[in-house]
Amino acid sequence: MFPIVEFCVSNLAQGSQAAKEILEKDPNLDVVEYGCLSYCGQCMQTLFALVNGEMVSGNNPAELVENIYTFIEENDIM
């Protein structure tokens, strides 16, 4: 089973779209987009995604991608 990376459409508009596009190229990830993930406070302050239900954030798309892969490795999700 692959890690599930979930993005909020509002956060994509804030800048996480570039991170989503990078992660979608990885065949070992399931990347999905939802209308709202109910993290409105964080959504307006930082770029984020949920990885298997846990919030991972970054200051820019590159940092978000790096933090997602670090989270996956540290939690032995793959």
Coordinates of C-alpha atoms in Angstrom, one line a residue:
M1 CA 0.0 0.0 0.0
F2 CA 1.4 3.4 -1.0
P3 CA 1.3 6.5 1.2
I4 CA -1.7 8.7 0.6
V5 CA -0.8 12.4 0.2
E6 CA -3.9 14.6 0.3
F7 CA -4.1 18.3 -0.8
C8 CA -6.8 20.9 -0.1
V9 CA -7.8 22.8 -3.2
S10 CA -7.6 26.1 -1.3
N11 CA -4.0 25.3 -0.3
L12 CA -3.2 24.4 -3.9
A13 CA -4.2 28.0 -4.8
Q14 CA -1.9 29.3 -2.0
G15 CA 1.1 27.6 -3.6
S16 CA 1.2 23.9 -2.9
Q17 CA 0.2 23.1 -6.5
A18 CA 3.9 22.9 -7.5
A19 CA 4.5 20.4 -4.7
K20 CA 1.5 18.3 -5.8
E21 CA 2.7 18.2 -9.4
I22 CA 6.2 16.9 -8.3
L23 CA 4.7 14.3 -6.0
E24 CA 2.2 13.1 -8.7
K25 CA 5.2 11.9 -10.8
D26 CA 6.2 9.4 -8.0
P27 CA 4.5 6.1 -8.8
N28 CA 5.0 5.0 -5.1
L29 CA 2.6 7.7 -3.9
D30 CA -1.2 8.1 -4.1
V31 CA -1.8 11.8 -4.5
V32 CA -5.3 13.1 -4.2
E33 CA -7.0 16.5 -4.1
Y34 CA -10.1 17.4 -2.0
G35 CA -12.3 20.5 -1.9
C36 CA -11.5 21.1 1.8
L37 CA -9.6 19.1 4.5
S38 CA -10.9 21.3 7.4
Y39 CA -7.5 22.7 8.3
C40 CA -8.5 26.3 7.5
G41 CA -6.2 28.0 10.0
Q42 CA -3.1 26.2 8.7
C43 CA -4.3 26.4 5.2
M44 CA -4.1 30.2 5.2
Q45 CA -0.7 30.3 7.0
T46 CA 1.4 27.7 5.3
L47 CA 1.6 25.1 2.6
F48 CA 0.6 21.7 3.8
A49 CA -0.6 18.2 2.8
L50 CA -1.9 15.3 4.8
V51 CA 0.3 12.2 4.6
N52 CA -1.7 9.1 5.7
G53 CA -3.8 11.6 7.8
E54 CA -1.0 13.5 9.4
M55 CA -0.3 17.1 8.6
V56 CA 3.0 17.9 7.0
S57 CA 3.9 21.6 6.2
G58 CA 6.5 23.6 4.4
N59 CA 7.3 27.3 3.8
N60 CA 7.6 26.7 0.0
P61 CA 6.8 23.9 -2.5
A62 CA 10.3 22.5 -2.4
E63 CA 10.4 22.4 1.4
L64 CA 6.9 20.8 1.5
V65 CA 8.1 18.0 -0.9
E66 CA 11.2 17.5 1.2
N67 CA 9.2 17.4 4.4
I68 CA 6.7 14.9 3.0
Y69 CA 9.5 12.5 1.9
T70 CA 11.2 12.9 5.3
F71 CA 8.0 12.2 7.1
I72 CA 7.4 9.0 5.0
E73 CA 11.0 7.8 5.7
E74 CA 10.9 8.6 9.4
N75 CA 7.6 6.8 9.9
D76 CA 8.5 3.9 7.7
I77 CA 5.4 4.3 5.6
M78 CA 6.7 2.7 2.4

